[in-house]
XYZ file of C-alpha atoms in Angstrom:
498
model
C 5.809 21.590 9.238
C 2.702 19.726 8.446
C -0.487 20.952 10.008
C -2.188 19.352 12.906
C -4.339 16.419 11.622
C -8.043 16.749 11.559
C -10.831 14.202 11.397
C -13.374 16.163 9.558
C -11.934 16.273 6.227
C -13.916 14.918 3.047
C -12.608 13.806 -0.097
C -13.093 16.161 -3.170
C -12.485 19.278 -1.327
C -9.487 21.882 -1.291
C -8.871 20.952 2.213
C -8.599 17.346 2.058
C -5.895 17.944 -0.763
C -3.842 20.173 1.577
C -4.399 18.967 4.998
C -3.793 15.648 6.750
C -6.845 13.582 7.712
C -6.387 10.901 10.571
C -9.133 9.758 12.375
C -8.176 8.756 16.032
C -10.111 5.403 15.824
C -7.243 4.035 13.727
C -4.973 3.809 16.649
C -5.557 0.403 17.958
C -4.182 -1.297 21.097
C -0.896 -2.417 19.215
C -0.856 -1.553 15.662
C -2.953 0.921 13.318
C -5.770 0.462 10.742
C -7.872 3.046 8.767
C -9.966 3.041 5.782
C -8.007 4.715 3.126
C -9.567 7.688 1.808
C -12.376 8.169 4.555
C -10.496 7.758 7.505
C -6.761 8.486 6.506
C -5.273 10.479 3.252
C -1.895 10.390 2.136
C -1.071 13.532 3.819
C -2.316 11.994 7.089
C 0.143 8.950 6.260
C 2.572 11.284 5.871
C 1.874 12.847 9.366
C 1.768 9.253 10.745
C 5.468 9.007 9.306
C 6.625 12.165 10.834
C 4.974 11.443 14.369
C 6.562 7.750 14.251
C 9.860 9.359 13.415
C 9.685 11.892 16.174
C 8.747 9.058 18.771
C 11.688 6.592 17.630
C 13.776 9.609 18.151
C 12.632 9.765 21.572
C 13.320 6.093 21.946
C 17.014 6.818 21.140
C 16.716 5.386 17.658
C 16.832 6.773 13.942
C 17.206 3.778 11.514
C 13.752 1.945 10.533
C 12.786 -0.834 7.912
C 10.245 -0.226 5.630
C 7.920 -2.879 3.708
C 4.397 -3.219 1.981
C 2.084 -5.843 1.370
C 0.293 -6.333 -2.200
C -2.635 -3.947 -2.330
C -3.471 -1.396 -5.188
C -2.565 1.375 -2.911
C -0.004 0.054 -0.357
C 3.130 1.218 -2.217
C 1.874 4.997 -2.260
C 0.925 4.487 1.570
C 4.659 3.251 2.052
C 6.052 6.205 0.020
C 3.904 8.702 2.177
C 5.045 7.142 5.132
C 8.513 7.037 4.214
C 8.497 10.804 3.441
C 7.145 11.619 6.903
C 9.948 9.350 8.412
C 12.532 11.185 6.405
C 11.229 14.740 7.646
C 11.918 13.275 11.036
C 15.306 12.791 10.304
C 15.290 8.859 9.930
C 17.562 6.391 7.702
C 14.594 4.549 5.980
C 15.629 1.093 4.583
C 13.125 -0.198 2.142
C 12.607 -3.670 1.340
C 10.121 -3.342 -1.251
C 6.899 -5.849 -1.352
C 7.051 -8.048 1.652
C 5.681 -10.319 4.183
C 5.243 -8.781 7.450
C 7.701 -11.491 8.663
C 10.246 -10.576 6.346
C 10.178 -6.951 7.562
C 10.813 -8.302 11.248
C 13.510 -10.614 9.616
C 15.226 -7.589 8.044
C 15.631 -5.797 11.701
C 17.939 -8.874 12.466
C 19.399 -9.070 8.895
C 20.228 -5.364 8.764
C 20.800 -4.624 12.560
C 18.059 -2.019 12.479
C 16.015 -1.676 15.580
C 12.712 -0.223 14.196
C 10.217 -1.335 11.838
C 6.970 -0.038 10.025
C 5.318 -2.791 7.969
C 2.381 -0.908 6.025
C -0.250 -3.754 5.675
C -3.838 -4.345 6.658
C -3.331 -7.967 7.048
C -6.373 -10.004 6.220
C -8.800 -7.130 6.229
C -10.806 -6.407 3.401
C -10.003 -4.121 0.287
C -10.219 -0.415 1.535
C -8.100 -1.159 4.795
C -4.541 -0.021 5.199
C -2.617 0.186 8.455
C 1.106 0.027 9.783
C 2.620 -2.526 12.245
C 5.480 -0.902 14.036
C 7.914 -1.469 16.512
C 11.294 -0.201 18.068
C 12.785 -3.390 20.034
C 13.116 -6.511 17.893
C 11.351 -9.142 17.766
C 8.419 -7.065 19.610
C 5.792 -4.795 18.124
C 4.294 -1.712 19.749
C 1.869 -2.308 22.648
C -0.796 0.069 24.284
C 1.864 2.396 26.041
C 3.833 2.914 22.532
C 0.642 3.356 20.752
C -0.817 6.069 23.105
C 2.572 8.156 22.772
C 2.470 7.548 18.957
C -1.512 8.825 18.762
C -0.662 11.763 21.297
C 2.274 13.003 18.887
C 0.256 12.597 15.538
C -3.100 14.020 16.691
C -1.549 16.542 18.844
C 0.935 17.849 15.815
C 3.753 17.214 18.254
C 5.996 16.736 15.555
C 9.880 17.363 15.309
C 11.218 17.657 12.110
C 15.159 16.967 11.700
C 17.706 17.339 9.119
C 19.571 13.741 7.889
C 16.487 11.842 6.321
C 17.707 9.295 4.053
C 16.419 6.582 2.093
C 18.067 3.422 1.328
C 16.798 0.709 -1.082
C 17.337 -2.809 0.017
C 17.683 -5.567 -2.645
C 17.395 -9.198 -1.801
C 15.820 -9.012 1.382
C 13.045 -11.581 0.678
C 15.477 -14.020 -0.821
C 17.353 -13.924 2.561
C 14.248 -14.220 4.627
C 13.456 -17.299 2.618
C 16.687 -18.744 3.045
C 16.615 -18.377 6.906
C 12.999 -19.770 7.392
C 13.789 -22.692 5.277
C 16.908 -23.610 7.307
C 14.890 -24.523 10.116
C 14.036 -27.657 8.372
C 15.180 -30.327 5.974
C 12.449 -32.959 4.996
C 13.278 -36.592 4.197
C 9.880 -37.749 3.954
C 7.725 -37.080 0.572
C 4.727 -34.860 1.152
C 2.296 -33.352 -1.058
C 1.285 -29.766 0.568
C -1.500 -27.156 -0.326
C -0.151 -23.615 -0.151
C -3.120 -21.396 -0.042
C -2.484 -17.644 -0.110
C -6.193 -16.183 -1.055
C -4.413 -14.019 -3.898
C -2.633 -12.005 -1.150
C 1.022 -10.964 -0.692
C 1.881 -14.744 0.533
C 1.489 -15.629 -2.991
C 4.682 -14.148 -4.068
C 6.796 -16.343 -1.417
C 5.047 -19.191 0.344
C 5.302 -21.733 -2.409
C 8.713 -21.190 -2.990
C 9.492 -21.294 0.762
C 7.801 -24.435 1.367
C 9.929 -25.996 -1.934
C 12.986 -24.866 -0.310
C 12.176 -26.860 2.856
C 12.180 -30.159 0.980
C 8.496 -30.425 0.329
C 8.380 -32.904 -2.416
C 4.949 -31.492 -4.134
C 3.840 -27.889 -3.229
C 0.302 -26.692 -4.901
C -0.242 -23.233 -4.887
C -3.936 -22.341 -4.285
C -4.800 -18.958 -5.283
C -1.198 -18.098 -5.025
C -1.536 -15.432 -7.901
C -1.232 -11.683 -6.864
C -4.526 -10.226 -7.009
C -5.245 -7.466 -4.579
C -9.261 -7.542 -5.438
C -9.134 -10.806 -3.606
C -11.558 -12.388 -6.241
C -12.411 -15.729 -4.157
C -12.342 -14.914 -0.312
C -10.021 -12.905 1.895
C -6.666 -14.101 2.762
C -7.874 -15.068 6.418
C -7.016 -18.635 7.416
C -9.971 -18.296 10.322
C -12.789 -17.586 7.686
C -14.671 -20.440 6.595
C -14.462 -19.598 2.663
C -10.665 -19.980 2.978
C -10.595 -23.112 5.139
C -13.246 -24.799 2.781
C -11.137 -24.096 -0.463
C -8.225 -25.756 1.492
C -10.453 -28.599 2.377
C -11.543 -29.137 -1.174
C -7.915 -28.882 -2.214
C -6.682 -31.519 0.010
C -9.471 -33.897 -1.097
C -8.785 -32.908 -4.882
C -5.261 -33.594 -4.851
C -4.846 -36.256 -2.123
C -2.469 -33.974 -0.136
C -0.999 -34.452 3.175
C -2.023 -31.102 4.548
C -2.738 -27.695 3.640
C -1.212 -24.426 5.104
C -3.323 -21.147 4.530
C -1.488 -17.984 4.982
C -3.223 -14.379 5.826
C -2.834 -11.144 3.747
C 0.618 -10.354 5.234
C 1.828 -13.966 5.992
C 2.209 -13.481 9.728
C -0.372 -16.360 10.288
C -0.801 -19.833 9.676
C -3.808 -22.040 9.251
C -3.720 -25.852 8.848
C -5.898 -28.525 7.180
C -4.909 -32.021 7.821
C -4.860 -34.931 5.212
C -8.492 -35.800 5.918
C -9.641 -32.157 5.196
C -10.291 -31.297 8.621
C -9.134 -27.957 10.028
C -7.186 -27.777 13.053
C -7.563 -24.412 14.576
C -4.105 -22.592 15.745
C -4.478 -23.464 19.627
C -5.137 -27.146 18.959
C -2.405 -27.255 16.211
C 0.077 -25.497 18.851
C -0.797 -28.375 21.655
C 0.124 -30.940 18.803
C 3.232 -29.042 18.334
C 3.915 -28.643 22.130
C 3.290 -32.362 22.742
C 5.763 -33.408 20.205
C 8.472 -30.540 21.318
C 7.883 -31.441 25.114
C 10.487 -34.628 24.961
C 12.946 -32.862 23.045
C 12.609 -29.513 25.496
C 11.801 -30.830 28.677
C 10.706 -28.120 31.295
C 9.727 -25.704 28.424
C 7.358 -22.912 28.787
C 4.379 -22.210 26.244
C 2.403 -19.123 26.196
C -1.139 -19.178 24.880
C -3.987 -16.644 24.544
C -6.975 -16.672 26.432
C -9.160 -17.811 23.452
C -7.269 -21.090 23.316
C -8.331 -24.615 24.464
C -8.127 -25.728 28.079
C -6.455 -28.807 27.035
C -3.067 -27.112 27.426
C -3.600 -26.821 31.289
C -4.415 -30.694 31.631
C -2.439 -32.188 29.067
C -0.524 -35.338 30.428
C 2.293 -35.257 27.807
C 3.285 -31.694 28.777
C 2.759 -32.733 32.545
C 5.067 -35.354 32.334
C 8.014 -33.330 30.836
C 7.566 -30.443 33.133
C 6.191 -28.219 30.652
C 4.558 -24.894 31.911
C 1.762 -23.464 30.072
C 1.111 -19.475 30.741
C -2.249 -18.295 29.478
C -2.393 -14.485 28.526
C -3.947 -11.865 26.639
C -5.368 -12.371 23.048
C -3.219 -10.027 20.500
C -0.011 -10.745 18.307
C 1.604 -7.941 20.211
C 0.819 -9.180 23.681
C 1.733 -12.983 22.979
C 5.009 -12.056 21.456
C 5.996 -9.953 24.480
C 4.942 -12.446 27.015
C 6.755 -15.261 24.907
C 9.949 -13.054 24.853
C 9.787 -12.121 28.577
C 9.468 -15.538 30.109
C 11.779 -17.120 27.519
C 8.927 -19.438 25.947
C 9.867 -22.116 23.595
C 6.776 -21.058 21.748
C 3.456 -19.078 21.858
C 0.312 -19.995 20.155
C -2.686 -17.408 19.516
C -5.925 -19.233 18.279
C -6.334 -16.825 15.421
C -3.072 -18.540 13.620
C -0.093 -16.580 14.948
C 2.709 -18.713 16.149
C 5.744 -17.383 18.059
C 8.799 -19.973 17.600
C 11.833 -19.058 19.563
C 15.494 -20.648 19.963
C 16.012 -22.966 17.035
C 12.571 -23.044 15.882
C 12.512 -19.030 15.153
C 13.442 -15.501 15.884
C 10.152 -14.987 18.314
C 8.125 -13.102 15.740
C 4.843 -14.121 14.318
C 5.550 -15.799 10.930
C 3.339 -18.305 9.060
C 6.410 -19.821 7.344
C 8.257 -20.600 10.523
C 4.897 -22.245 11.758
C 4.788 -24.315 8.607
C 8.559 -25.250 9.016
C 7.829 -26.226 12.802
C 4.865 -28.437 11.677
C 6.745 -30.057 8.521
C 9.727 -30.797 11.025
C 7.107 -32.416 13.282
C 5.942 -34.617 10.641
C 9.401 -35.494 9.487
C 10.234 -36.857 13.176
C 7.004 -38.868 12.984
C 7.429 -40.722 9.724
C 4.466 -43.043 8.971
C 2.258 -40.990 11.221
C -0.412 -38.512 9.589
C -1.309 -35.159 10.607
C -4.850 -36.492 11.101
C -3.527 -39.250 13.501
C -1.914 -36.329 15.619
C -5.368 -34.697 15.630
C -7.063 -37.511 16.867
C -4.743 -38.544 19.618
C -5.688 -35.106 21.481
C -8.175 -35.570 24.184
C -11.603 -34.586 22.989
C -12.749 -30.621 23.539
C -15.747 -29.067 22.213
C -15.102 -25.337 21.416
C -17.243 -22.937 20.219
C -17.203 -20.412 17.367
C -15.545 -17.004 18.555
C -18.932 -14.899 18.888
C -19.052 -10.978 19.268
C -21.929 -9.395 20.002
C -22.198 -5.498 19.611
C -20.977 -3.058 22.221
C -20.056 0.351 21.892
C -16.225 1.351 22.144
C -17.045 3.537 24.942
C -18.894 0.990 26.863
C -17.255 -2.483 26.268
C -14.565 -2.136 28.881
C -17.070 -1.238 31.417
C -19.453 -4.024 30.686
C -16.565 -6.457 30.638
C -15.352 -4.970 34.320
C -18.811 -5.844 35.478
C -18.800 -9.457 34.176
C -15.314 -9.909 35.653
C -16.510 -8.782 39.089
C -19.640 -11.042 38.808
C -17.214 -14.003 38.259
C -14.637 -13.050 40.780
C -17.702 -12.708 43.364
C -19.149 -16.103 42.479
C -15.688 -17.783 42.649
C -15.042 -16.271 45.950
C -18.439 -17.609 47.309
C -17.667 -21.085 46.065
C -20.068 -20.950 43.437
C -20.483 -23.152 40.020
C -21.785 -22.956 36.542
C -23.938 -25.634 35.192
C -23.177 -27.804 38.348
C -19.611 -27.646 38.334
C -17.457 -25.566 40.643
C -15.177 -22.608 39.732
C -11.496 -23.655 40.116
C -9.866 -20.203 38.694
C -11.037 -16.939 37.250
C -7.964 -15.698 35.075
C -8.252 -11.702 34.459
C -5.367 -10.885 32.250
C -7.780 -10.155 29.367
C -11.483 -10.045 30.555
C -12.657 -13.174 32.452
C -11.664 -16.743 31.713
C -13.527 -19.045 34.058
C -12.087 -22.266 34.514
C -14.506 -25.195 35.752
C -13.593 -28.088 37.788
C -14.110 -30.644 34.701
C -11.859 -28.429 32.390
C -14.454 -26.663 30.823
C -14.435 -22.837 30.718
C -16.086 -19.640 29.512
C -14.555 -16.533 28.463
C -15.924 -12.754 28.168
C -13.721 -10.191 26.966
C -13.243 -6.670 25.221
C -12.463 -6.859 21.444
C -9.099 -4.880 20.904
C -10.002 -3.415 17.753
C -13.775 -3.461 17.209
C -16.805 -2.128 19.216
C -17.722 -5.575 20.227
C -17.409 -8.159 23.302
C -15.804 -11.382 22.735
C -17.214 -14.566 23.846
C -15.827 -18.361 23.624
C -16.710 -21.404 25.522
C -15.176 -24.988 25.681
C -16.873 -28.109 26.977
C -14.768 -31.101 27.755
C -18.285 -33.063 28.152
C -20.213 -32.785 24.808
C -20.959 -30.440 21.947
C -24.518 -29.956 23.646
C -22.872 -29.045 26.874
C -20.625 -26.384 25.022
C -23.929 -24.938 23.623
C -25.339 -24.836 27.147
C -22.503 -23.050 28.594
C -23.248 -20.344 26.111
C -26.906 -20.428 25.914
C -27.772 -21.112 29.632
C -24.788 -19.044 31.193
C -22.890 -16.306 29.167
C -25.498 -15.242 26.956
C -28.139 -14.554 29.875
C -25.273 -13.006 31.958
C -24.374 -10.575 29.366
C -27.816 -10.042 28.457
C -29.040 -6.538 27.298
C -25.657 -4.980 28.070
C -24.766 -5.970 24.570
C -26.524 -5.930 21.105
C -26.748 -8.404 18.269
C -24.184 -11.194 17.829
C -22.200 -11.654 14.704
C -22.705 -15.282 14.850
C -24.201 -17.653 17.834
C -23.902 -21.376 18.036
């Protein structure tokens, strides 16, 4: 039996070579992330696997899919995790190098309830982690992560006989065939596939060609886990600028950008303008509404308020629910409500029914966008963007706030806004119409503008976003005259400000 993990081990010591290192900070709200070497070692990963295997047995399962992303150490991380899972008596089905959605697809394809995908997503080199689930298409949430953390850090392991490793061939091929079956383009399109030298480079270009894209141009699609140009993160300016430059250089109809594990998709249109996932989601929802009257859409609280006021969605009886930020939360809420789709501003799309299997998948999002363009022949993506009502949305701004303090600070702000609303108060001359508290406070104003304050799920930060329906200057005022003074010295320096 492995000893109980420790948090005080350091490399180049005998103890580090013989005992598991697992720092508690790696257990996040809905997945696990550590700096490999300084926060977790291979024995620590083995302990994580043994703990995960112990937990899924508690849930009545023993079979699990595993895969790994493209980093210099991910294969060894997966092998250590697998050793721990097998020690817990699990039957481990290894699909090899994979995107996260490939692993999620394998749960359906192989009829296996559990998944453990070794990935640090778009995080910089040095990071590793695991995305886990035991109820397809869902991944763990706070309750599951809390139980897993207790098992691992408390050494509550249960070893069992019967562990087995099964090597699965052809899973990537079957995944690509499945996702490509959702669209058959009849319209000629030239598409950039930006991969940031991450795992998507092995799969995205092929996937788009299978969808019928007449010309696919891979951008940084060569695998290179040093990420020599920029991190594979379609929220980062460096990747978005590279996508825009490629659109202009090649005269492309649009660019898709995929993050490090392929579960997110960023979009740049034919004019080189980035369309963040919330507004891309609204464009999709507007197109889908006539085909699916009465449909429900779920969006995270960082997303544009245009969903709530959109006349096309209203005309077709569609419902929009704002929910907690985080891929696990959105995925779970979309499944609970039977939503047609869920959209998160960071680039996670959750397509259901004929559009997908409910898990976040960058290529499924691309397929939905391409199908929309095929239904609207002669219309450019920039035309659909320009047809949206105008809204001026800020950057996501994150002032420092210690993990021990951030939730208390946000609770105080939530109460202040609730009290202001109850008293009939206003912000910059506009009455508050609602305070949504599913994830911090999203304060809705009578003209459709809003401000958001929430605690970061995985960093010592508070998250601030504002949106104005009036002007860019008004958007800046909502931050500088309302949110920033309200937070005051309860938070530290901001990572960026408008």
